[in-house]
CSV table of C-alpha atoms in Angstrom, one decimal:
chain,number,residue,atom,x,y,z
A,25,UNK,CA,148.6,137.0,-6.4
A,26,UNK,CA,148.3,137.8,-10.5
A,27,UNK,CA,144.5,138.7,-10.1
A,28,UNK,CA,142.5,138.2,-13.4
A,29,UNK,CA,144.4,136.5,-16.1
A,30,UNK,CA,143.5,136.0,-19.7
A,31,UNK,CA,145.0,134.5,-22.7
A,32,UNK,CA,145.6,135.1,-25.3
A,33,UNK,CA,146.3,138.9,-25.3
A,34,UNK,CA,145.8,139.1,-29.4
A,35,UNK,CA,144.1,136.7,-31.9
A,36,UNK,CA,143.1,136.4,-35.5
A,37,UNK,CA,140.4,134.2,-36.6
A,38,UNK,CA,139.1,133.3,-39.9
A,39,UNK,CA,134.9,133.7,-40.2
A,40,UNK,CA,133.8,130.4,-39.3
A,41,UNK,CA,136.3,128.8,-37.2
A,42,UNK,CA,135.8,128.5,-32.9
A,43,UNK,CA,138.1,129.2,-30.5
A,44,UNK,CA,138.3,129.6,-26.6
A,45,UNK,CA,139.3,132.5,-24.7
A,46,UNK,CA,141.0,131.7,-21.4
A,47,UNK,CA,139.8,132.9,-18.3
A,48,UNK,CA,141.6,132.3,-14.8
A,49,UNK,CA,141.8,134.3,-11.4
A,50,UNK,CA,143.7,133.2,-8.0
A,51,UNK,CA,141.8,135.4,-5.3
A,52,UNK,CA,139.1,132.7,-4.5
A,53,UNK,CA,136.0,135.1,-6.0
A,54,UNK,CA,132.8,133.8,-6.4
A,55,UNK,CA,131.7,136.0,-9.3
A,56,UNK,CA,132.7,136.5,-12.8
A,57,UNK,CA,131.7,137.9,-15.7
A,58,UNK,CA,132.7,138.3,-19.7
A,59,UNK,CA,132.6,141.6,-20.8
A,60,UNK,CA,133.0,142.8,-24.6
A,61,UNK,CA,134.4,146.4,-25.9
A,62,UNK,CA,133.6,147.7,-29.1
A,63,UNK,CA,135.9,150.4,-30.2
A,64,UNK,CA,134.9,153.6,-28.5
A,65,UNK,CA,132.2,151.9,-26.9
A,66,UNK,CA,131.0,150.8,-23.5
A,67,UNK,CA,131.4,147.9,-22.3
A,68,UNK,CA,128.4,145.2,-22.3
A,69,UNK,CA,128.2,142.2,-21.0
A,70,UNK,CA,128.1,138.8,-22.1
A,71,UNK,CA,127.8,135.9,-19.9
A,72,UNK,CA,128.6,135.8,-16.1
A,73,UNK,CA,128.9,133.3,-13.1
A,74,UNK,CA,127.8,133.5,-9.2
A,75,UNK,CA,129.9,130.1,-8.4
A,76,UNK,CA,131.6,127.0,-10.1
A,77,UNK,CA,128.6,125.5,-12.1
A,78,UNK,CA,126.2,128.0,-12.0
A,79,UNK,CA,126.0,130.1,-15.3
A,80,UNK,CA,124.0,132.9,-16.7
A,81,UNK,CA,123.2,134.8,-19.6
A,82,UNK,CA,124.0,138.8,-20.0
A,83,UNK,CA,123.2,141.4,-22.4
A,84,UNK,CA,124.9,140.2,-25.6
A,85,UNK,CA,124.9,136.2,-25.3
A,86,UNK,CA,124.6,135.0,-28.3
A,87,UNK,CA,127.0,133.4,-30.5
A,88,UNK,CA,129.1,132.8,-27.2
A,89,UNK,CA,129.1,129.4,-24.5
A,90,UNK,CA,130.7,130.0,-21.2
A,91,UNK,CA,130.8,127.0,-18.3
A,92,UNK,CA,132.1,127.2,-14.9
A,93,UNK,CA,134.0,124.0,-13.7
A,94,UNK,CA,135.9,125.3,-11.4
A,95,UNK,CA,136.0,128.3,-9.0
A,96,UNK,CA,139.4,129.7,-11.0
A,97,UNK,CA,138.5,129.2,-14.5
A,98,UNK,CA,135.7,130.9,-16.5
A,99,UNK,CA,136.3,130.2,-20.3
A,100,UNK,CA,134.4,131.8,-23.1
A,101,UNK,CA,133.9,130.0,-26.0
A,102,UNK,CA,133.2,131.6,-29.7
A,103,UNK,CA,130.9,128.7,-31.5
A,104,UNK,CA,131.5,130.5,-35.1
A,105,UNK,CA,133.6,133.7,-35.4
A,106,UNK,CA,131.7,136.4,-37.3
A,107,UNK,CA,133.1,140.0,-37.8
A,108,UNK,CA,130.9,141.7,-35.7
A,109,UNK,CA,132.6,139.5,-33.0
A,110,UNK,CA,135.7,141.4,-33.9
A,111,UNK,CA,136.3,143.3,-30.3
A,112,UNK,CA,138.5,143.6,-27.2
A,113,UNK,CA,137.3,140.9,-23.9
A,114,UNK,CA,137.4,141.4,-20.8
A,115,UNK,CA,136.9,138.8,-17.6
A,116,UNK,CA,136.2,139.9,-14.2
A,117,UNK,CA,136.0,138.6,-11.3
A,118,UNK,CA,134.4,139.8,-7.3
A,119,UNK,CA,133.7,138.4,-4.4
A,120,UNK,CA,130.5,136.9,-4.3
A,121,UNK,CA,129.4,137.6,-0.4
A,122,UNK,CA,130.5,141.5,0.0
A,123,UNK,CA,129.6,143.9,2.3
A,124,UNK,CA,128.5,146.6,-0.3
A,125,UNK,CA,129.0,147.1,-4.1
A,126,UNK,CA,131.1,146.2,-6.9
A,127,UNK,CA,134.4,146.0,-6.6
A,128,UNK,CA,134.9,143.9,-9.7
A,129,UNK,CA,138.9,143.1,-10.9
A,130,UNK,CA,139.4,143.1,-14.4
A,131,UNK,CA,141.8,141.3,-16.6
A,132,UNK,CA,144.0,142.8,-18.9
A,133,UNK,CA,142.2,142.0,-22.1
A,134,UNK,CA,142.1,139.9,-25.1
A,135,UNK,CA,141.9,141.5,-28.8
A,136,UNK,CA,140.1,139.5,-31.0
A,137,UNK,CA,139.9,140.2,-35.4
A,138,UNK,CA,137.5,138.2,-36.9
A,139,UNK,CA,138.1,138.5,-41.2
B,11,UNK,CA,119.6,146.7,-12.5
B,12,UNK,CA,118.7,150.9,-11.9
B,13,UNK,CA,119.5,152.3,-15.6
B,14,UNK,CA,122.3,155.8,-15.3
B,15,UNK,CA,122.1,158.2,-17.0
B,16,UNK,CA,125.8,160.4,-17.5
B,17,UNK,CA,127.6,163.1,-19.6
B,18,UNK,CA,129.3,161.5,-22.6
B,19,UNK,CA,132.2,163.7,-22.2
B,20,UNK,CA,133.7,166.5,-20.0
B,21,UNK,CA,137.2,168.7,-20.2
B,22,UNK,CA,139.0,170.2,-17.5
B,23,UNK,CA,142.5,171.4,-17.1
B,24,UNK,CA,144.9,170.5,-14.7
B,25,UNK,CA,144.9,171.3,-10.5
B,26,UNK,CA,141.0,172.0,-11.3
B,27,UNK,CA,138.4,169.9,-9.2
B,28,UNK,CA,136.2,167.7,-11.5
B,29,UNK,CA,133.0,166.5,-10.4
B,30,UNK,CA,131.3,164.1,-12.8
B,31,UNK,CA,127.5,163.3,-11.7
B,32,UNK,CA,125.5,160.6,-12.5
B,33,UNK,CA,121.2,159.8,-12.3
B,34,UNK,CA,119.9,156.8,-11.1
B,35,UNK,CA,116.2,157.7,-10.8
B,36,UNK,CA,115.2,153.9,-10.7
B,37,UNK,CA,117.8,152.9,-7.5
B,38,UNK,CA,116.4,150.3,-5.1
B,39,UNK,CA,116.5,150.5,-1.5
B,40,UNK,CA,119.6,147.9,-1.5
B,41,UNK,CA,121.4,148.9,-4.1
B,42,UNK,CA,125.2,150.4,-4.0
B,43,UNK,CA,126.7,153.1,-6.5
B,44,UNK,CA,130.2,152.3,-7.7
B,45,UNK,CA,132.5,154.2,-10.2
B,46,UNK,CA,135.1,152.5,-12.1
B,47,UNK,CA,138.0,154.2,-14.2
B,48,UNK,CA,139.4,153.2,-17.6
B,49,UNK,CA,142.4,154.1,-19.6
B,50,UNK,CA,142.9,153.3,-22.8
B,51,UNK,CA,143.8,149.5,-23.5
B,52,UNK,CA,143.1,148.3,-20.0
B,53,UNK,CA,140.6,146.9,-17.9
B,54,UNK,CA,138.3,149.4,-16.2
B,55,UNK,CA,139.5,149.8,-12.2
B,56,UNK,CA,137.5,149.9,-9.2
B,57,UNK,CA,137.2,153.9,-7.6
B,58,UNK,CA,134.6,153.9,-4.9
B,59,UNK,CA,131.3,152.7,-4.0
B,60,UNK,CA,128.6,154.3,-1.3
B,61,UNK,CA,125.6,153.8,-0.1
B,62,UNK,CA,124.3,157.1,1.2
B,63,UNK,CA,125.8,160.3,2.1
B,64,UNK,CA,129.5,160.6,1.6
B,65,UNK,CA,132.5,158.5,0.8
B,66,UNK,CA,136.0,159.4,0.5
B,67,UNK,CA,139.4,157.5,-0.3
B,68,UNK,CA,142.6,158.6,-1.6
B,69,UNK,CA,141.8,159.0,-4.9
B,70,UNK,CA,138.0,160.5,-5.0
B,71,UNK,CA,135.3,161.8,-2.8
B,72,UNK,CA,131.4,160.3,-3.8
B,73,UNK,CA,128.4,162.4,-3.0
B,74,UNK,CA,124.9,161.1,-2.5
B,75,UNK,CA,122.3,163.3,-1.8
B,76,UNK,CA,119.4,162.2,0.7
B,77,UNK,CA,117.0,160.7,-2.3
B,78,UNK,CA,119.7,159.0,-3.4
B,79,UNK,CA,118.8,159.2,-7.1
B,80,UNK,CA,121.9,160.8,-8.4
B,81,UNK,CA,125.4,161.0,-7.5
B,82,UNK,CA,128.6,163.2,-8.1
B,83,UNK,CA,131.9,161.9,-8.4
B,84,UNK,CA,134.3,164.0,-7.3
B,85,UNK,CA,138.2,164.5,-8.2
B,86,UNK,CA,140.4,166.8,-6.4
B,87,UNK,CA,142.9,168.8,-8.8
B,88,UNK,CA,143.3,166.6,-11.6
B,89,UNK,CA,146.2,165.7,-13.8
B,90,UNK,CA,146.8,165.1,-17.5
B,91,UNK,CA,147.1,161.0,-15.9
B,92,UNK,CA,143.0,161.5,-15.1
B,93,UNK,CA,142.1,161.6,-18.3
B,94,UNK,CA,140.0,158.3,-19.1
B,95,UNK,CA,136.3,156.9,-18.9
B,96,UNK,CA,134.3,156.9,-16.1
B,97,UNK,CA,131.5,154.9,-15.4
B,98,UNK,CA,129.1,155.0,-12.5
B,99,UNK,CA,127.2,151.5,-11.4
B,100,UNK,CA,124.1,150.7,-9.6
B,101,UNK,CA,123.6,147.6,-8.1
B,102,UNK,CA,122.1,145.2,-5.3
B,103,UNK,CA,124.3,143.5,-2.4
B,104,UNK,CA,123.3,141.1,0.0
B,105,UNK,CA,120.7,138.8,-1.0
B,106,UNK,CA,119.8,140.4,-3.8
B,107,UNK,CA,123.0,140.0,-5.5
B,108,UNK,CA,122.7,138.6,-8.8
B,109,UNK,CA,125.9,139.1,-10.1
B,110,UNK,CA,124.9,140.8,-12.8
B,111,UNK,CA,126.5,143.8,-13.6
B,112,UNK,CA,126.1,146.3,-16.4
B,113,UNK,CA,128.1,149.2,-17.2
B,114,UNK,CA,126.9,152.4,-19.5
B,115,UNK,CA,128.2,154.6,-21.9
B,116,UNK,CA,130.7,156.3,-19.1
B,117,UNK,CA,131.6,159.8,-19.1
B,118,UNK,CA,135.3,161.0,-21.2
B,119,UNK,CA,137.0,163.1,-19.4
B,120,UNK,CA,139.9,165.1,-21.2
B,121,UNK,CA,142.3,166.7,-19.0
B,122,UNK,CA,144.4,169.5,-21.0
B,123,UNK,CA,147.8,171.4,-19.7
């Protein structure tokens, strides 16, 4: 299996312009989420699924569309890159019906740089 | 989601035990406590999770007391690889899963020679 995958690793946008970060994972999880990391910061998140066409919103939502076609794929879409946008993103996925906790799997990041 | 409540950083040095504890004053009756690890550049990584009591794996030990409004995080003679972020999770299962989840600050823990 190659878990949580996510492209690209590194991107440059201009203010303005929209882009979509790829999201895809091959372990049949229910749940997944799009987390954000601000340089020395936590992480916080942004939006999140509990199955294929069932969306909803997380801490920091705005200025970002996700949707949940299928049960692999979980793109996050930036509507108009600002700076403060600038940031490394993470997906996750988990299974949705577990015993007990969290057990979340994380992708390996993308770095975005808004200018 | 129970807010937690942890130290921003710690030191130790290495073959030292570390135990790292975090409150939870608010936790429900079906929620979980999970702590995740992240080096630098990557993806945070899944430790351990309890419910009650203690827990125990190869790479940590988790202690809940009875009240279950804190809990330690406990790792046996560290190396200079353990330094990273830790965070601690509280969260719902079940039916009550909402599949929200929502780290904190975590906890930096610098491990010196």
């Amino acid at each position: 299996n190659a878990g949580v995958t996510q492209t690209p690793k590194f991107q440059v946008l201009k203010t303005g312009q929209s882009m979509t970060l790829q999201c895809a994972q091959d372990m049949n999880h229910e749940y997944m989420s799009w987390y954000r990391q601000d340089p020395g910061m936590g992480l916080r998140l942004i939006h999140y699924s509990v199955g294929a066409g069932i969306t909803d919103q997380g801490e920091v939502p705005n200025g970002y569309n996700v949707s949940r076609s299928t049960t692999e794929d979980f793109p996050l879409r930036l509507l108009s890159a600002a700076p403060s946008q600038t940031s490394v993103y993470f997906c996750a996925s988990r299974p949705g019906t577990s015993t007990g906790g969290y057990e979340q799997y994380f992708g390996p990041g993308t770095r975005l740089t808004v200018t | 989601l129970a807010k937690t409540t942890q130290p921003i950083s710690m030191d130790s040095y290495e073959g030292q035990e570390v135990n790292i504890t975090c409150s939870h004053n608010n936790i429900a009756t079906n929620d979980y406590i999970t702590w995740y690890q992240q080096f630098p550049s990557q993806g945070p990584r899944f430790i351990i999770q309890g419910y009650k009591t203690k827990v125990t794996n190869e790479v940590a030990s988790l202690f809940i007391p009875a009240d279950r409004k804190s809990s330690t995080l406990s790792l046996p003679r560290v190396s200079l690889s353990d330094t990273a972020v830790y965070y601690c999770l509280v969260g719902a299962s079940g039916s009550s899963n909402t599949g929200k989840l929502i780290f904190g600050q975590g906890t930096t823990l610098q491990v010196k020679p």
